[in-house]
XYZ file of C-alpha atoms in Angstrom:
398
model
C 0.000 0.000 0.000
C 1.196 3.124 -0.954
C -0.248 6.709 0.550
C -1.466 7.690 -3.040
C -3.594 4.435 -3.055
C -5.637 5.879 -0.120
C -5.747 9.416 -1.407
C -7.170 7.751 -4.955
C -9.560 5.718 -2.680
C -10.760 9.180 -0.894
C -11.150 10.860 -3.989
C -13.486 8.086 -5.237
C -15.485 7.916 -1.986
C -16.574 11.401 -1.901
C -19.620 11.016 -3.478
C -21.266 8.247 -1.541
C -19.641 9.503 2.234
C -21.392 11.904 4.860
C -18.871 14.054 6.885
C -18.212 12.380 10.156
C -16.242 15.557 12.094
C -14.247 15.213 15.176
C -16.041 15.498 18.626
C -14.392 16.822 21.353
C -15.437 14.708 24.983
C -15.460 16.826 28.115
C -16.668 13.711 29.494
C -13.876 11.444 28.181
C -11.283 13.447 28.512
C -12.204 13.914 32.216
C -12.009 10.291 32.887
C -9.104 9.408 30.875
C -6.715 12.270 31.568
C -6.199 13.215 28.076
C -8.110 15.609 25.285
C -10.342 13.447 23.220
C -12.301 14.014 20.248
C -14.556 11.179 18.667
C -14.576 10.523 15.303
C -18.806 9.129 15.104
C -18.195 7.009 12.362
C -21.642 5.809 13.772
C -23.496 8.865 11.960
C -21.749 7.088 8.294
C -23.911 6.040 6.143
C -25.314 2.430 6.499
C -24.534 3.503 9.939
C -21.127 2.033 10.019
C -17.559 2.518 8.253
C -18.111 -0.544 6.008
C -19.419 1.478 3.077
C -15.427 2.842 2.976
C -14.024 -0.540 2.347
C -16.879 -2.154 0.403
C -17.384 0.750 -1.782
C -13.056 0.823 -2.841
C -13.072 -2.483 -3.650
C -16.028 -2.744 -5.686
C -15.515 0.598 -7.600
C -12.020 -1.200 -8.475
C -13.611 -4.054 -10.274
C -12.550 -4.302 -14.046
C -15.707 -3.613 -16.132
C -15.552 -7.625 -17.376
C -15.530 -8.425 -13.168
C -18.314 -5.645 -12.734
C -20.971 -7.637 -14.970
C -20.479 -10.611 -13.205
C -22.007 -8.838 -9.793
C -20.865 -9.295 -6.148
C -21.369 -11.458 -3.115
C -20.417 -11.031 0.450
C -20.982 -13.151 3.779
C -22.216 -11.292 6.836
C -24.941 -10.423 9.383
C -24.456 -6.953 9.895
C -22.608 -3.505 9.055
C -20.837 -5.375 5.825
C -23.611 -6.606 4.276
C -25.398 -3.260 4.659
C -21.800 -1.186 3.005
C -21.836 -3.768 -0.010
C -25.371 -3.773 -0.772
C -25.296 0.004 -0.697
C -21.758 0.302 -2.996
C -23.329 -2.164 -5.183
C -26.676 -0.314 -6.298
C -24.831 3.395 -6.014
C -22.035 1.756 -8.681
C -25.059 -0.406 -10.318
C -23.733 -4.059 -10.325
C -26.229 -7.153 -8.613
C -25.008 -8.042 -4.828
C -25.635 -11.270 -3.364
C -25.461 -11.385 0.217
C -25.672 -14.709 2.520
C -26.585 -14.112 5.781
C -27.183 -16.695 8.895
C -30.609 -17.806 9.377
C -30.983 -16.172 12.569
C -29.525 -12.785 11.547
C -32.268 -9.881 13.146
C -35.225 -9.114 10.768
C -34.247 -5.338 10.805
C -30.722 -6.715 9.431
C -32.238 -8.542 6.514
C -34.421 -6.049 5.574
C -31.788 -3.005 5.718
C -29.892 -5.221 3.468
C -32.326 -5.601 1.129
C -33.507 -1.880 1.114
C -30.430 -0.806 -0.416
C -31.362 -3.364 -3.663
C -29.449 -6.718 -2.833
C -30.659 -10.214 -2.979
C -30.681 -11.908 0.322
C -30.159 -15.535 0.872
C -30.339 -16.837 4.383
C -28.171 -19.680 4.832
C -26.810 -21.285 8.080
C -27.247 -20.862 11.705
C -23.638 -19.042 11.962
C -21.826 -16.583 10.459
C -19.512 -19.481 8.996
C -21.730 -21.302 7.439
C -22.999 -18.538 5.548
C -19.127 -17.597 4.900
C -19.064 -21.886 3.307
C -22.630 -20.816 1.502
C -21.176 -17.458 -0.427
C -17.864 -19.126 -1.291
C -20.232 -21.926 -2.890
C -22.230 -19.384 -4.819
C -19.190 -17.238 -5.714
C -17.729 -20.859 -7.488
C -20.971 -21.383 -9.484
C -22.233 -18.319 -10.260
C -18.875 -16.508 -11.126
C -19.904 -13.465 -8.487
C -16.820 -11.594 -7.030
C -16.274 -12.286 -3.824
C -15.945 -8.965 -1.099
C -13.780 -9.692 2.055
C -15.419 -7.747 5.139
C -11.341 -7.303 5.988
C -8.767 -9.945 4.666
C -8.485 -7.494 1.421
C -6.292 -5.185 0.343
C -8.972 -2.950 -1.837
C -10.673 -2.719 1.365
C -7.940 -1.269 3.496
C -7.366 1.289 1.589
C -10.757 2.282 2.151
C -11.145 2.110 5.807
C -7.702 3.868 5.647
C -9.451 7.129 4.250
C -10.706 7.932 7.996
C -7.328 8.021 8.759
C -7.101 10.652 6.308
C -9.705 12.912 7.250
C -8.606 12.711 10.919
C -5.198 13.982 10.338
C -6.623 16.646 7.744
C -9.132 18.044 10.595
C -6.154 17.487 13.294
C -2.646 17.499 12.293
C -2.038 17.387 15.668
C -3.183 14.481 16.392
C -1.169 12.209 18.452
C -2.604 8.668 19.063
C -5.347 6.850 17.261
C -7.756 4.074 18.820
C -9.536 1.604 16.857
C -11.787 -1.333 17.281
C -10.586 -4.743 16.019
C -12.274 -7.542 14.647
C -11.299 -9.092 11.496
C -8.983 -6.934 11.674
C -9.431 -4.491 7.997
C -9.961 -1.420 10.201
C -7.483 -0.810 12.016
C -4.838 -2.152 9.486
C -6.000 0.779 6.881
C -6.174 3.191 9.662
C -2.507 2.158 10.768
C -0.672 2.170 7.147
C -2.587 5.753 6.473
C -1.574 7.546 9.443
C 1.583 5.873 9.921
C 2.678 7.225 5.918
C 0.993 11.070 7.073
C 2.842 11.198 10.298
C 4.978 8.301 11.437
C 5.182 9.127 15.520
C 1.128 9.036 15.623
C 0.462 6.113 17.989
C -2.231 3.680 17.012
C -3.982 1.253 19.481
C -6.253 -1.243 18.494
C -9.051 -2.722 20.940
C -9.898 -6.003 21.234
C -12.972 -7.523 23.151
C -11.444 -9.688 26.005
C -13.771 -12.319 24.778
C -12.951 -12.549 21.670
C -9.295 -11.557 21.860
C -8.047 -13.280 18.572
C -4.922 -10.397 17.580
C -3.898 -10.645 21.008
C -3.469 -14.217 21.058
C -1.905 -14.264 17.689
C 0.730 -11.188 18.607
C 1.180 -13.615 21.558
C 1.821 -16.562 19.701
C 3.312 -14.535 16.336
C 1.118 -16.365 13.947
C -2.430 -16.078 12.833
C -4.705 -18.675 15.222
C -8.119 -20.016 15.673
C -9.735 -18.929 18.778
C -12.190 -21.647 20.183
C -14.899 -19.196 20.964
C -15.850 -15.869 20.498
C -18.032 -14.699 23.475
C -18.602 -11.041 23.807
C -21.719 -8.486 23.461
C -19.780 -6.885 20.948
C -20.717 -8.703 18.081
C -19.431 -6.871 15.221
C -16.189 -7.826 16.754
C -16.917 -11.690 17.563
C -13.999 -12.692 15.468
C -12.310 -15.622 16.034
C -9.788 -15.767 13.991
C -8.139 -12.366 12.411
C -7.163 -11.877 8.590
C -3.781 -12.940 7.476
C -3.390 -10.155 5.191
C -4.259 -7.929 8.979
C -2.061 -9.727 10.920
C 0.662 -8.331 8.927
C -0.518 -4.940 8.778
C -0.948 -5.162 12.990
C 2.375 -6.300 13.322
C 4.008 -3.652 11.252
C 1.701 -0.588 11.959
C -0.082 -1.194 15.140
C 2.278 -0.202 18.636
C -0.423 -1.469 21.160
C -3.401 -3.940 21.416
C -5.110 -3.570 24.510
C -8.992 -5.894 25.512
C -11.946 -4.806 27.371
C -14.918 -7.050 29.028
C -18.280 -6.329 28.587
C -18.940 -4.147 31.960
C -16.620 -1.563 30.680
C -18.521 -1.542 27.552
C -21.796 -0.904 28.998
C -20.225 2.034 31.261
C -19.190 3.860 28.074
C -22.274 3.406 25.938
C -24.133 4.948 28.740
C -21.447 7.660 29.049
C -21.778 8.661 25.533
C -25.426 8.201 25.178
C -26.050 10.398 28.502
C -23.298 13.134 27.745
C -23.449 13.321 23.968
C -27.238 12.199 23.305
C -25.346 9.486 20.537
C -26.058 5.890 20.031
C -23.483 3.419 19.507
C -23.301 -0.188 18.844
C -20.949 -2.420 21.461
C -18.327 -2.813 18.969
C -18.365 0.484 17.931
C -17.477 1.751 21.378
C -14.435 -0.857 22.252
C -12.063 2.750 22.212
C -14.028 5.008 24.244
C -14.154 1.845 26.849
C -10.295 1.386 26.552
C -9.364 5.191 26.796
C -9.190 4.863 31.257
C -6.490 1.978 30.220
C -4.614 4.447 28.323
C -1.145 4.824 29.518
C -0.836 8.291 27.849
C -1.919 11.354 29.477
C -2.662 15.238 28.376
C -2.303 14.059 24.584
C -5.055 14.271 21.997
C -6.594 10.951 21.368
C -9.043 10.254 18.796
C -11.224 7.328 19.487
C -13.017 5.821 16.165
C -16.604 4.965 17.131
C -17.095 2.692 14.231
C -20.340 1.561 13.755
C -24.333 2.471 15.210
C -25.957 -0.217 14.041
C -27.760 -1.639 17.422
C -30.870 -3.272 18.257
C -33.627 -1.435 20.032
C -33.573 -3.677 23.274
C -30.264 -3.941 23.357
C -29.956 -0.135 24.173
C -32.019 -0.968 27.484
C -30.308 -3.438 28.358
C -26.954 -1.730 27.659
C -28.494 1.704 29.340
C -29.747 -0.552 32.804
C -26.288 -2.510 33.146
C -24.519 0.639 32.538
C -26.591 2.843 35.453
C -25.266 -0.724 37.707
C -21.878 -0.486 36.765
C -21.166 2.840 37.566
C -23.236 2.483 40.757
C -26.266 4.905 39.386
C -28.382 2.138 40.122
C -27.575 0.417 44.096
C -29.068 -2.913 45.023
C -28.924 -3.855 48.531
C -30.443 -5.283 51.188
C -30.995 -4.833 54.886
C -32.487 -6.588 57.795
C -35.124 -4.458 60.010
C -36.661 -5.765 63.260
C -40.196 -7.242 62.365
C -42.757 -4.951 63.583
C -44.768 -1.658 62.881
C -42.964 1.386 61.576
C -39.692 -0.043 61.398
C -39.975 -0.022 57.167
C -40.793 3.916 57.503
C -37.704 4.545 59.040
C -35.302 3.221 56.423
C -37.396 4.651 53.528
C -37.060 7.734 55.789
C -32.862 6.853 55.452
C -32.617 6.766 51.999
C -34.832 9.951 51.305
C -32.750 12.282 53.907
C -29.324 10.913 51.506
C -31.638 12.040 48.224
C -31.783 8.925 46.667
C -34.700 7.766 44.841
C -36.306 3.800 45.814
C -37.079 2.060 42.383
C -38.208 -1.314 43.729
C -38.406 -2.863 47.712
C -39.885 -5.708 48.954
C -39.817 -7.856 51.777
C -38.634 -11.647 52.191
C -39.951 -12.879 55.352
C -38.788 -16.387 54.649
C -34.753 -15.953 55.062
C -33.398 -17.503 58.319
C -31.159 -13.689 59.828
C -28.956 -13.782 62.547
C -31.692 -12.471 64.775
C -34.725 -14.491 64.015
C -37.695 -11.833 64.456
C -35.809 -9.441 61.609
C -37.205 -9.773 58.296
C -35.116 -9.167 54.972
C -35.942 -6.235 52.847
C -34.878 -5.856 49.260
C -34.126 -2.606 47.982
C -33.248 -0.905 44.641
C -32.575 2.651 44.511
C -30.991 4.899 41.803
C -28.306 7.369 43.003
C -25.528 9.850 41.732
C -22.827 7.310 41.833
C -20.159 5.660 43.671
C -19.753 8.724 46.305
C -23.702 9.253 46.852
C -23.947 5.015 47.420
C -21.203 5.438 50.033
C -23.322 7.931 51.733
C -26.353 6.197 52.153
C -24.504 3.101 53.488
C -23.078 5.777 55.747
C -26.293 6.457 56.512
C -27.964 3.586 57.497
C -24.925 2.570 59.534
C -24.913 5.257 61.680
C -28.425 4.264 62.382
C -27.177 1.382 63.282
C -28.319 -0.724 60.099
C -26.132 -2.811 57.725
C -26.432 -2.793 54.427
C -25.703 -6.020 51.884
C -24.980 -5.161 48.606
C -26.627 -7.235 46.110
């Protein structure tokens, strides 16, 4: 790869891109000790940065390869960024997708003019299904990363970071497959060779660790992580390469940390993200740097409506905006009214209590009462077991 390839590739994707400008965090930057400024590659079209890649490497095509159409493999933001290259560049896409892939998946896919075939109950088996179809049908086959047409696509974001901030001084990407981060790296690393680049890794599904570890390409046995845009068990060899060369840090996050940033960014900066889109804004307290400006890619918003709940309520627990506890009271008359009384003198606000009479205590006329509350985190939960112990109550936290 060569730094004209991606300017070529920028040039081309013009037309079909939205502007995704820098966002500065007060938030972030507050808990991570640096200056950071999102790049919401969320608000892209097809709601992710797949349309980069797909759109390169079908543009590319010879006019003979062209006729013959496309296929791809996925159940998410790739399927969506080839079926959309595809009908702005007019050529068929085929797109095999797992039998169980979301409704609202299929039917985004097929909005933007593809033919669907559903195929599989995994994401491999749709993978063996395309590769089958691609062999009799004479389609072109589009990588979601393992491609070289494609990295120079993804790449362009490296571009039009370093354009908006020259200043720029470390980079931090999500990695899956790996096609990402490895056009992000090559880009910024021919602009401005001391820019620092860290890629992000799911804990559960930590296959470029493993294989940095190991210095060769390997199979995980699973993949388990709410991220699944990122559920990659094995990473590209062509991106292994590109990692080893370009990347200078790989760092994992679990799923906790990935529910206290999407509720960070959906509370401070009112924007919805999908769990593998956020893998750098969770990473950025792991940072070692501090006081530099760090520019997190939020790559894709493409997220189920009840996953946001559940993502919003796990989040409020995490960072201790939601407290459940419990507490044993003395069973008789009024003694209920005087812990509700506890928890309203601290300000916090009871979401859920109940009783359960039925658990043997210590002292065997108390009664066990169940309490959720919501609060204004780890300092105002502090207080109101504080609280209750100096009333001589102790508090269990649940």
């Amino acid at each position: 790869m060569k730094l004209q390839d991606f300017t070529t590739a920028r040039e081309h994707l013009q037309k079909v891109l939205l502007p995704t400008h820098l966002i500065y965090s007060p938030i972030f930057s507050e808990e991570s000790g640096n200056q950071i400024y999102i790049k919401p590659e969320n608000l892209q079209k097809t709601g992710a940065f797949k349309i980069r890649g797909a759109y390169n490497k079908i543009n590319k095509l010879t006019e003979e390869e062209k006729k013959r159409g496309v296929i791809a493999s996925s159940a998410g933001n790739h399927a969506q960024g080839v079926a959309y290259a595809a009908r702005e560049l007019g050529i068929k896409a085929v797109i095999v997708m797992p039998k169980t892939t979301p409704l609202i998946k299929v039917q985004s896919t097929k909005k933007y003019g593809a033919e669907v075939v559903l195929y599989g109950d995994v994401y491999d088996d749709a993978y063996q299904k395309a590769k089958e179809l691609e062999a009799q049908e004479g389609y072109v086959f589009v990588h979601p990363f393992d491609d070289i047409d494609v990295l120079e696509g993804q790449g362009t974001i490296a571009l039009e970071i370093l354009e908006e901030m020259p200043d720029a001084e470390v980079i931090v990407v999500p990695i899956g497959g790996g096609g990402l981060i490895s056009g992000i790296a090559a880009a910024a690393k021919m602009i401005k060779p001391d820019i620092k680049i860290i890629g992000v890794e799911p804990s559960g599904a930590a296959s470029a660790t493993e294989a940095l570890k190991k210095n060769k390409v390997i199979t995980l046995p699973e993949a388990n992580t709410i991220a699944d845009g990122t559920a990659v068990k094995r990473i590209g060899d062509l991106t292994f390469n590109c990692i080893k060369q370009y990347v200078d840090e790989v760092v994992t996050v679990d799923d906790y940390e990935l529910t206290e940033a999407f509720l960070l960014l959906a509370e401070k900066h009112k924007i919805i993200a999908e769990n593998s889109g956020i893998l750098p804004l969770a990473a950025l307290k792991k940072l070692s740097e501090r006081g530099k400006k760090v520019v997190p890619v939020v790559s894709g918003g493409n997220i189920d409506v009840l996953m946001i709940s559940s993502m919003i309520n796990k989040g409020l627990i995490s960072r201790d905006r939601i407290f459940n506890f419990a507490v044993s009271i003395p069973d008789r008359p009024g003694e209920l009214a005087k812990i509700t009384h506890i928890i309203a003198d601290v300000g916090a606000n009871i979401v859920k209590l109940a009783h359960n009479q039925f658990k043997n205590l210590s002292r065997f006329r108390d009664k066990e009462v169940l309490i959720t509350v919501e609060t204004n985190g780890t300092d105002h939960v502090q207080a109101l077991v504080d609280a209750f112990a100096a009333k001589g109550y102790e508090v269990t936290a649940k």
